[in-house]
CSV table of C-alpha atoms in Angstrom, one decimal:
chain,number,residue,atom,x,y,z
H,98,MET,CA,-18.0,-162.8,-135.5
H,99,SER,CA,-18.6,-159.8,-133.3
H,100,ALA,CA,-18.7,-159.9,-129.5
H,101,ALA,CA,-22.0,-161.1,-128.0
H,102,THR,CA,-24.4,-158.3,-127.0
H,103,PRO,CA,-24.4,-157.8,-123.3
H,104,VAL,CA,-27.4,-159.1,-121.4
H,105,ILE,CA,-29.4,-156.2,-119.9
H,106,PRO,CA,-31.2,-157.1,-116.6
H,107,PRO,CA,-35.0,-156.5,-116.6
H,108,GLY,CA,-34.6,-154.1,-113.7
H,109,LEU,CA,-32.2,-152.0,-115.8
H,110,ARG,CA,-34.7,-152.0,-118.7
H,111,ALA,CA,-37.5,-150.9,-116.4
H,112,GLY,CA,-35.3,-148.1,-115.0
H,113,ARG,CA,-34.5,-146.9,-118.5
H,114,THR,CA,-38.2,-146.8,-119.4
H,115,ALA,CA,-39.1,-145.0,-116.2
H,116,LEU,CA,-36.4,-142.3,-116.8
H,117,ALA,CA,-37.7,-141.8,-120.4
H,118,VAL,CA,-41.2,-141.2,-118.9
H,119,ALA,CA,-39.6,-138.7,-116.5
H,120,PHE,CA,-38.0,-136.8,-119.4
H,121,MET,CA,-41.4,-136.8,-121.2
H,122,LEU,CA,-43.2,-135.5,-118.1
H,123,GLN,CA,-40.6,-132.7,-117.8
H,124,GLY,CA,-41.0,-131.8,-121.5
H,125,THR,CA,-44.7,-131.5,-120.9
H,126,THR,CA,-44.4,-129.3,-117.9
H,127,PHE,CA,-41.8,-127.0,-119.5
H,128,ALA,CA,-43.9,-126.7,-122.7
H,129,LEU,CA,-47.0,-125.7,-120.7
H,130,LEU,CA,-45.0,-122.9,-119.0
H,131,VAL,CA,-43.3,-121.4,-122.1
H,132,THR,CA,-46.3,-121.6,-124.4
H,133,CYS,CA,-48.4,-119.7,-121.9
H,134,ILE,CA,-46.1,-116.7,-121.5
H,135,PRO,CA,-48.6,-114.3,-123.1
H,136,GLU,CA,-51.3,-115.5,-120.6
H,137,ILE,CA,-48.9,-115.1,-117.7
H,138,GLN,CA,-48.2,-111.6,-118.8
H,139,HIS,CA,-51.9,-110.7,-118.9
H,140,ARG,CA,-52.6,-112.3,-115.6
H,141,TYR,CA,-49.9,-110.5,-113.7
H,142,GLY,CA,-49.7,-107.3,-115.7
H,143,LEU,CA,-46.1,-108.0,-116.6
H,144,GLY,CA,-44.8,-105.4,-119.2
H,145,ASP,CA,-42.6,-106.3,-122.1
H,146,GLY,CA,-39.7,-104.4,-120.5
H,147,LEU,CA,-39.8,-106.5,-117.4
H,148,LEU,CA,-40.5,-109.8,-119.0
H,149,PRO,CA,-36.9,-110.6,-120.0
H,150,VAL,CA,-35.8,-110.0,-116.4
H,151,PHE,CA,-38.2,-112.7,-115.2
H,152,LEU,CA,-37.3,-115.0,-118.0
H,153,ALA,CA,-33.5,-114.6,-117.5
H,154,ALA,CA,-33.9,-115.3,-113.7
H,155,VAL,CA,-35.2,-118.8,-114.5
H,156,PRO,CA,-31.9,-120.2,-116.0
H,157,VAL,CA,-29.8,-118.4,-113.4
H,158,LEU,CA,-31.7,-120.1,-110.6
H,159,ALA,CA,-31.6,-123.3,-112.6
H,160,GLY,CA,-27.8,-123.2,-112.5
H,161,VAL,CA,-28.0,-122.7,-108.8
H,162,GLY,CA,-30.4,-125.6,-108.5
H,163,SER,CA,-28.1,-127.8,-110.7
H,164,ILE,CA,-25.1,-127.1,-108.5
H,165,THR,CA,-27.1,-127.8,-105.3
H,166,SER,CA,-28.4,-131.0,-106.8
H,167,GLU,CA,-24.9,-132.3,-107.4
H,168,GLN,CA,-24.1,-131.9,-103.7
H,169,LEU,CA,-27.4,-133.6,-102.7
H,170,VAL,CA,-26.7,-136.5,-105.1
H,171,ARG,CA,-23.3,-137.1,-103.4
H,172,ARG,CA,-25.1,-137.4,-100.0
H,173,THR,CA,-28.0,-139.5,-101.3
H,174,SER,CA,-28.5,-140.5,-104.9
H,175,ALA,CA,-29.7,-139.2,-108.2
H,176,ARG,CA,-32.8,-141.3,-107.9
H,177,ALA,CA,-33.6,-139.9,-104.5
H,178,VAL,CA,-33.3,-136.3,-105.6
H,179,LEU,CA,-35.3,-136.9,-108.8
H,180,ARG,CA,-38.1,-138.5,-106.9
H,181,VAL,CA,-38.5,-135.4,-104.8
H,182,VAL,CA,-37.9,-132.6,-107.3
H,183,GLN,CA,-40.0,-133.7,-110.2
H,184,PRO,CA,-43.4,-133.6,-108.3
H,185,ALA,CA,-42.2,-130.4,-106.7
H,186,VAL,CA,-41.7,-128.8,-110.2
H,187,CYS,CA,-45.3,-129.7,-111.0
H,188,LEU,CA,-46.4,-127.9,-107.8
H,189,SER,CA,-44.4,-124.8,-108.7
H,190,LEU,CA,-46.1,-124.8,-112.2
H,191,ALA,CA,-49.5,-124.7,-110.4
H,192,GLY,CA,-48.2,-121.8,-108.3
H,193,VAL,CA,-47.5,-119.8,-111.4
H,194,GLY,CA,-51.1,-120.2,-112.4
H,195,LEU,CA,-52.6,-119.4,-109.0
H,196,GLY,CA,-51.0,-116.1,-108.1
H,197,ASP,CA,-52.1,-112.6,-109.2
H,198,THR,CA,-49.3,-110.2,-108.1
H,199,LEU,CA,-45.7,-109.8,-109.3
H,200,TRP,CA,-44.2,-111.0,-106.1
H,201,GLN,CA,-46.2,-114.2,-106.2
H,202,LEU,CA,-45.0,-114.7,-109.8
H,203,ALA,CA,-41.4,-114.1,-108.8
H,204,LEU,CA,-41.7,-116.6,-106.0
H,205,ALA,CA,-43.3,-119.2,-108.2
H,206,LEU,CA,-40.9,-118.8,-111.1
H,207,GLY,CA,-38.0,-118.7,-108.7
H,208,ALA,CA,-39.0,-122.0,-107.3
H,209,PHE,CA,-39.6,-123.4,-110.8
H,210,GLY,CA,-36.1,-122.4,-111.8
H,211,LEU,CA,-34.3,-123.9,-108.8
H,212,LEU,CA,-36.3,-127.1,-109.1
H,213,VAL,CA,-35.9,-127.4,-112.8
H,214,GLY,CA,-32.1,-127.1,-112.4
H,215,ALA,CA,-32.0,-129.8,-109.8
H,216,LEU,CA,-34.3,-131.9,-112.0
H,217,ASP,CA,-32.2,-131.5,-115.1
H,218,ALA,CA,-29.0,-132.4,-113.2
H,219,SER,CA,-30.4,-135.5,-111.5
H,220,MET,CA,-32.2,-136.8,-114.6
H,221,ASN,CA,-29.0,-136.5,-116.7
H,222,MET,CA,-26.9,-138.0,-113.9
H,223,LEU,CA,-29.2,-141.0,-113.7
H,224,GLY,CA,-29.2,-141.2,-117.5
H,225,VAL,CA,-25.4,-141.1,-117.7
H,226,GLY,CA,-25.3,-143.9,-115.1
H,227,LEU,CA,-27.7,-146.0,-117.2
H,228,GLN,CA,-25.7,-145.4,-120.3
H,229,HIS,CA,-22.6,-146.4,-118.4
H,230,ARG,CA,-24.2,-149.7,-117.5
H,231,TYR,CA,-25.6,-150.3,-121.0
H,232,GLY,CA,-22.2,-149.7,-122.6
H,233,ARG,CA,-23.7,-147.7,-125.5
H,234,SER,CA,-25.3,-144.4,-126.3
H,235,ILE,CA,-28.9,-144.2,-125.0
H,236,MET,CA,-29.1,-140.5,-124.0
H,237,ILE,CA,-30.5,-139.2,-127.3
H,238,GLY,CA,-33.5,-141.4,-126.6
H,239,PHE,CA,-34.2,-139.6,-123.3
H,240,HIS,CA,-34.0,-136.2,-125.0
H,241,ALA,CA,-36.3,-137.5,-127.7
H,242,ALA,CA,-38.8,-138.3,-124.9
H,243,PHE,CA,-38.4,-134.7,-123.7
H,244,SER,CA,-39.4,-133.5,-127.2
H,245,LEU,CA,-42.4,-135.8,-127.2
H,246,GLY,CA,-43.5,-134.4,-123.9
H,247,GLY,CA,-43.0,-130.9,-125.3
H,248,ILE,CA,-45.4,-131.7,-128.2
H,249,LEU,CA,-48.0,-133.0,-125.7
H,250,GLY,CA,-47.6,-129.9,-123.5
H,251,ALA,CA,-47.9,-127.5,-126.4
H,252,ALA,CA,-51.0,-129.3,-127.7
H,253,VAL,CA,-52.7,-129.2,-124.3
H,254,ALA,CA,-51.9,-125.5,-123.9
H,255,GLY,CA,-53.3,-124.8,-127.3
H,256,LEU,CA,-56.5,-126.7,-126.6
H,257,GLY,CA,-56.8,-124.9,-123.3
H,258,SER,CA,-56.4,-121.5,-124.9
H,259,HIS,CA,-58.9,-122.4,-127.6
H,260,ASP,CA,-61.5,-123.4,-125.0
H,261,GLY,CA,-60.8,-120.3,-122.8
H,262,VAL,CA,-59.4,-122.3,-119.9
H,263,GLY,CA,-57.7,-120.0,-117.4
H,264,LEU,CA,-54.2,-120.6,-116.0
H,265,PRO,CA,-55.4,-121.7,-112.6
H,266,VAL,CA,-57.4,-124.5,-114.1
H,267,LEU,CA,-54.9,-125.4,-116.8
H,268,PHE,CA,-51.7,-125.4,-114.7
H,269,GLY,CA,-53.6,-126.8,-111.6
H,270,THR,CA,-55.1,-129.7,-113.6
H,271,ALA,CA,-51.7,-130.4,-115.3
H,272,ALA,CA,-50.0,-130.6,-111.9
H,273,ALA,CA,-52.7,-132.8,-110.5
H,274,VAL,CA,-52.2,-135.3,-113.3
H,275,ILE,CA,-48.4,-135.1,-113.8
H,276,ALA,CA,-47.3,-135.0,-110.1
H,277,PRO,CA,-48.9,-138.4,-109.3
H,278,LEU,CA,-47.4,-139.9,-112.5
H,279,ALA,CA,-44.0,-138.6,-111.5
H,280,VAL,CA,-44.3,-140.2,-108.0
H,281,LEU,CA,-45.4,-143.5,-109.6
H,282,THR,CA,-42.6,-143.4,-112.2
H,283,GLY,CA,-40.1,-142.6,-109.4
H,284,THR,CA,-40.7,-146.0,-107.8
H,285,LEU,CA,-39.2,-147.7,-110.9
H,286,PHE,CA,-36.0,-145.6,-111.2
H,287,ALA,CA,-32.8,-147.7,-111.3
H,288,GLY,CA,-31.0,-147.8,-108.0
H,289,PRO,CA,-27.8,-149.2,-106.6
H,290,ALA,CA,-29.0,-152.8,-107.2
H,291,GLU,CA,-29.2,-152.1,-111.0
H,292,LEU,CA,-26.6,-149.4,-111.4
H,293,GLY,CA,-24.0,-150.5,-109.0
H,294,ASP,CA,-21.3,-147.8,-109.0
H,295,ALA,CA,-22.1,-146.5,-112.5
H,296,VAL,CA,-23.4,-143.1,-111.4
H,297,ARG,CA,-20.4,-142.6,-109.1
H,298,GLU,CA,-17.9,-143.7,-111.8
H,299,ALA,CA,-19.5,-141.4,-114.4
H,300,ALA,CA,-19.4,-138.5,-111.9
H,301,GLU,CA,-15.7,-139.2,-111.1
H,302,ALA,CA,-15.0,-139.3,-114.9
H,303,ALA,CA,-16.8,-136.0,-115.3
H,304,ALA,CA,-14.8,-134.4,-112.5
H,305,ARG,CA,-11.5,-135.1,-114.2
H,306,SER,CA,-9.8,-132.1,-115.8
H,307,VAL,CA,-9.7,-131.7,-119.6
H,308,PRO,CA,-8.2,-128.7,-121.4
H,309,TRP,CA,-10.5,-125.9,-122.3
H,310,ARG,CA,-8.9,-124.7,-125.5
H,311,PRO,CA,-9.9,-127.7,-127.8
H,312,LEU,CA,-13.4,-127.5,-126.5
H,313,LEU,CA,-13.9,-123.7,-126.9
H,314,PRO,CA,-15.2,-123.8,-130.5
H,315,LEU,CA,-17.7,-126.5,-129.5
H,316,CYS,CA,-18.7,-124.5,-126.4
H,317,LEU,CA,-19.5,-121.5,-128.7
H,318,ALA,CA,-21.5,-123.7,-131.0
H,319,MET,CA,-23.5,-125.1,-128.0
H,320,ALA,CA,-24.2,-121.6,-126.7
H,321,PHE,CA,-25.3,-120.3,-130.1
H,322,ALA,CA,-27.6,-123.3,-130.5
H,323,TYR,CA,-29.2,-122.8,-127.1
H,324,ILE,CA,-29.6,-119.0,-127.7
H,325,ALA,CA,-31.7,-120.0,-130.7
H,326,ASP,CA,-33.6,-122.6,-128.6
H,327,ALA,CA,-34.3,-120.1,-125.8
H,328,SER,CA,-35.5,-117.6,-128.4
H,329,VAL,CA,-38.1,-120.1,-129.6
H,330,SER,CA,-39.1,-121.3,-126.2
H,331,ASN,CA,-39.7,-117.9,-124.7
H,332,TYR,CA,-40.8,-115.8,-127.6
H,333,SER,CA,-42.2,-117.8,-130.5
H,334,VAL,CA,-45.8,-117.7,-129.1
H,335,LYS,CA,-45.5,-114.1,-128.1
H,336,TYR,CA,-44.2,-113.1,-131.5
H,337,LEU,CA,-47.2,-114.7,-133.2
H,338,THR,CA,-49.7,-113.1,-130.8
H,339,ASP,CA,-48.1,-109.6,-130.5
H,340,GLY,CA,-46.2,-109.4,-133.8
H,341,LEU,CA,-48.5,-111.2,-136.2
H,342,GLY,CA,-51.8,-110.7,-134.5
H,343,SER,CA,-52.5,-114.4,-134.2
H,344,PRO,CA,-55.0,-115.9,-131.8
H,345,GLU,CA,-53.3,-117.5,-128.8
H,346,ASP,CA,-54.4,-121.0,-129.5
H,347,VAL,CA,-53.0,-120.8,-133.1
H,348,ALA,CA,-49.8,-119.1,-131.8
H,349,LYS,CA,-49.0,-122.1,-129.6
H,350,LEU,CA,-48.6,-124.2,-132.8
H,351,SER,CA,-45.3,-122.4,-133.3
H,352,TYR,CA,-43.7,-124.2,-130.3
H,353,LEU,CA,-45.6,-127.4,-131.2
H,354,GLY,CA,-44.1,-127.4,-134.7
H,355,TYR,CA,-40.7,-126.7,-133.3
H,356,MET,CA,-40.9,-129.7,-130.9
H,357,VAL,CA,-42.3,-132.0,-133.6
H,358,ALA,CA,-39.4,-131.1,-135.8
H,359,MET,CA,-36.9,-131.7,-133.0
H,360,LEU,CA,-38.4,-135.1,-132.3
H,361,PHE,CA,-38.2,-136.2,-136.0
H,362,GLY,CA,-34.8,-134.7,-136.4
H,363,ARG,CA,-33.5,-136.6,-133.4
H,364,ALA,CA,-35.0,-139.8,-134.7
H,365,LEU,CA,-33.2,-139.4,-138.1
H,366,GLY,CA,-30.1,-137.5,-137.0
H,367,ASP,CA,-27.8,-140.5,-136.4
H,368,ARG,CA,-28.6,-142.0,-139.8
H,369,ALA,CA,-27.8,-138.6,-141.5
H,370,VAL,CA,-24.4,-138.5,-139.7
H,371,GLN,CA,-23.6,-142.0,-140.7
H,372,ARG,CA,-24.4,-141.3,-144.3
H,373,PHE,CA,-23.1,-137.7,-144.8
H,374,GLY,CA,-20.7,-137.2,-141.8
H,375,ALA,CA,-20.9,-134.9,-138.8
H,376,VAL,CA,-19.5,-131.8,-140.5
H,377,PRO,CA,-22.0,-131.6,-143.3
H,378,VAL,CA,-24.9,-132.3,-140.9
H,379,ALA,CA,-23.8,-129.6,-138.6
H,380,ARG,CA,-23.4,-127.1,-141.4
H,381,GLY,CA,-26.7,-128.1,-142.9
H,382,GLY,CA,-28.4,-127.8,-139.5
H,383,ALA,CA,-27.0,-124.3,-139.0
H,384,GLY,CA,-28.1,-123.2,-142.4
H,385,LEU,CA,-31.6,-124.6,-142.0
H,386,ALA,CA,-31.9,-123.0,-138.5
H,387,ALA,CA,-30.9,-119.6,-139.9
H,388,LEU,CA,-33.4,-120.0,-142.8
H,389,GLY,CA,-36.1,-120.8,-140.2
H,390,PHE,CA,-35.3,-117.6,-138.3
H,391,ALA,CA,-35.4,-115.6,-141.6
H,392,VAL,CA,-38.8,-117.2,-142.6
H,393,ALA,CA,-40.2,-116.4,-139.2
H,394,ALA,CA,-38.9,-112.8,-139.2
H,395,ALA,CA,-40.3,-112.1,-142.6
H,396,ALA,CA,-43.6,-114.0,-142.0
H,397,PRO,CA,-46.7,-112.1,-143.4
H,398,ALA,CA,-49.0,-114.2,-141.3
H,399,ALA,CA,-49.1,-116.8,-138.5
H,400,TRP,CA,-48.8,-119.9,-140.8
H,401,ALA,CA,-45.5,-118.6,-142.2
H,402,GLY,CA,-44.2,-118.0,-138.7
H,403,ILE,CA,-45.1,-121.5,-137.7
H,404,ALA,CA,-43.4,-122.9,-140.8
H,405,GLY,CA,-40.3,-120.9,-139.9
H,406,PHE,CA,-40.1,-122.1,-136.3
H,407,THR,CA,-40.6,-125.7,-137.6
H,408,LEU,CA,-37.7,-125.4,-140.0
H,409,LEU,CA,-35.7,-124.0,-137.1
H,410,GLY,CA,-36.4,-127.1,-135.1
H,411,PHE,CA,-35.1,-129.4,-137.8
H,412,GLY,CA,-31.9,-127.3,-137.9
H,413,ILE,CA,-31.1,-127.0,-134.2
H,414,CYS,CA,-31.7,-130.7,-133.5
H,415,ALA,CA,-28.8,-131.5,-135.8
H,416,ILE,CA,-26.4,-129.3,-134.0
H,417,ILE,CA,-26.8,-130.0,-130.3
H,418,PRO,CA,-26.2,-133.8,-130.3
H,419,GLN,CA,-23.2,-133.4,-132.6
H,420,VAL,CA,-21.6,-130.9,-130.2
H,421,PHE,CA,-21.7,-133.6,-127.4
H,422,ALA,CA,-20.5,-136.3,-129.8
H,423,ALA,CA,-17.6,-134.1,-131.0
H,424,GLY,CA,-16.5,-133.4,-127.5
H,425,GLY,CA,-16.6,-137.1,-126.7
H,426,ARG,CA,-14.4,-137.8,-129.8
H,427,LEU,CA,-11.9,-135.2,-128.7
H,428,PHE,CA,-11.4,-136.8,-125.3
H,429,PRO,CA,-12.4,-140.5,-125.6
H,430,ALA,CA,-10.9,-141.3,-122.2
H,431,ASP,CA,-12.6,-138.4,-120.5
H,432,SER,CA,-15.8,-138.0,-122.6
H,433,ASP,CA,-18.0,-137.5,-119.5
H,434,ALA,CA,-15.8,-134.6,-118.4
H,435,ALA,CA,-16.0,-133.1,-121.8
H,436,VAL,CA,-19.7,-133.4,-122.0
H,437,ALA,CA,-20.1,-131.9,-118.5
H,438,ARG,CA,-18.2,-128.8,-119.6
H,439,LEU,CA,-20.1,-128.5,-122.8
H,440,ASN,CA,-23.4,-128.8,-121.0
H,441,LEU,CA,-22.6,-125.6,-119.0
H,442,PHE,CA,-23.1,-123.7,-122.2
H,443,ASN,CA,-26.7,-124.9,-122.3
H,444,TYR,CA,-27.3,-122.5,-119.4
H,445,VAL,CA,-25.1,-119.8,-121.0
H,446,GLY,CA,-27.3,-119.9,-124.1
H,447,PHE,CA,-30.6,-119.7,-122.1
H,448,LEU,CA,-29.1,-116.9,-120.0
H,449,VAL,CA,-28.1,-114.8,-123.0
H,450,GLY,CA,-31.0,-115.7,-125.3
H,451,SER,CA,-34.0,-114.4,-123.4
H,452,PRO,CA,-32.6,-110.9,-122.5
H,453,LEU,CA,-31.1,-110.5,-125.9
H,454,VAL,CA,-34.3,-111.1,-127.9
H,455,GLY,CA,-36.4,-109.3,-125.3
H,456,ALA,CA,-34.3,-106.2,-125.2
H,457,ILE,CA,-34.2,-105.9,-129.0
H,458,ALA,CA,-37.9,-106.5,-129.3
H,459,ASP,CA,-38.6,-103.9,-126.6
H,460,GLY,CA,-36.5,-101.3,-128.5
H,461,SER,CA,-37.8,-102.1,-132.0
H,462,SER,CA,-39.9,-105.2,-132.9
H,463,TYR,CA,-39.8,-109.0,-132.7
H,464,ARG,CA,-39.0,-109.2,-136.4
H,465,TRP,CA,-35.7,-107.4,-135.8
H,466,ALA,CA,-35.1,-109.3,-132.6
H,467,LEU,CA,-35.2,-112.7,-134.4
H,468,LEU,CA,-32.3,-111.6,-136.6
H,469,ALA,CA,-29.9,-111.6,-133.6
H,470,PRO,CA,-30.2,-115.4,-132.9
H,471,MET,CA,-30.2,-115.9,-136.7
H,472,LEU,CA,-26.8,-114.3,-137.0
H,473,LEU,CA,-25.4,-116.2,-134.0
H,474,VAL,CA,-26.6,-119.6,-135.4
H,475,LEU,CA,-24.9,-118.7,-138.7
H,476,ALA,CA,-21.7,-118.4,-136.7
H,477,VAL,CA,-21.8,-122.2,-136.3
H,478,LEU,CA,-20.8,-122.5,-140.0
H,479,PRO,CA,-17.1,-121.6,-139.6
H,480,LEU,CA,-17.0,-123.8,-136.4
H,481,ALA,CA,-18.4,-126.9,-138.1
H,482,ASP,CA,-15.0,-128.2,-139.0
H,483,ARG,CA,-14.5,-128.9,-135.3
H,484,PHE,CA,-17.3,-131.4,-135.3
H,485,ALA,CA,-15.0,-133.8,-137.2
H,486,PRO,CA,-12.6,-136.0,-135.1
H,487,ALA,CA,-9.0,-134.6,-135.1
H,488,PRO,CA,-6.7,-137.4,-136.2
H,489,ALA,CA,-4.1,-136.7,-133.5
H,490,LEU,CA,-6.7,-136.9,-130.7
H,491,ALA,CA,-8.8,-139.6,-132.3
H,492,ALA,CA,-5.9,-142.0,-132.6
H,493,PRO,CA,-5.9,-143.2,-129.0
H,494,ALA,CA,-9.6,-144.0,-129.2
H,495,GLU,CA,-8.9,-146.2,-132.3
H,496,ALA,CA,-6.0,-147.9,-130.5
């Protein structure tokens, strides 16, 4: 018989549920911002040439916020940081909707970027600590909750655009609803009584040194996947409105379809890997993502563009979790350290994706711009062999 399943204390279960809600609220907030980029441009008179600069500044500042958050967590706790920054992110979203000059937009987006970085770091630290206590993988569920929030946020933005709701009302109302929910959810986060030293132990493991060379192919795959993700997040709605002449409420279905596909893909991804293996799933995901870009770029109308971005979501969702899993298999004794290094290329992808697509679109068109991330995601195909465990490195884990 197998070993008995460890008993999970009720407080730990409540903390897991609360953190999943926090991920969902953040997915909602993020989706509201990125699906309203055309409205933000109109409100502030932001030209297409300057838009990539503003969009690129957000991940740069998010990286700063993430590093700062790590220092704050050491002095306090991941729970304490998360309790403060998540409501603050909601307020910064409201600030984006309330201003009317470029310096006000820069200030609000700057605050949003810094706070989102701190939020991302503290949420994942707390999630890793919970996973450490559970003794099994639960992180994918948190990211699925983020996708669910993204669906909700995109749907709300679409309804607001259809009814002619302005950004001050849309973002202000969202902040007024989400911020109190974030405060309430924060009271249920797992703390020292439930986690013990799990967060500290996970952080110490992540700080241990692992060699870069075996991880580099996976780092590239992660960067390419997040370049594709950044392209959809920042430009799918704008492509449908400016490139395909779609109404803004319909255009928001592009991001909604993408997030629905991500959610279903994450729900089914583990079963696909168990049945077919990590390498075929990664290759199939890369091929499907590239096909999604091609369909979107060649779309004659909005419905085809939405279909393309939905296909893209199914493809990308298969790649990103398998990058983390492959890194963990390479270094089973230091999986947290490997995952921490791979996660850096999340920010690299977002930093490269927005300026790349924006610059090409400004010089030609969004159709041509979508071909750049398509080619990069195809570059995952020759890297897919690295998603399989190497026998020499996997042996210690089996032992």
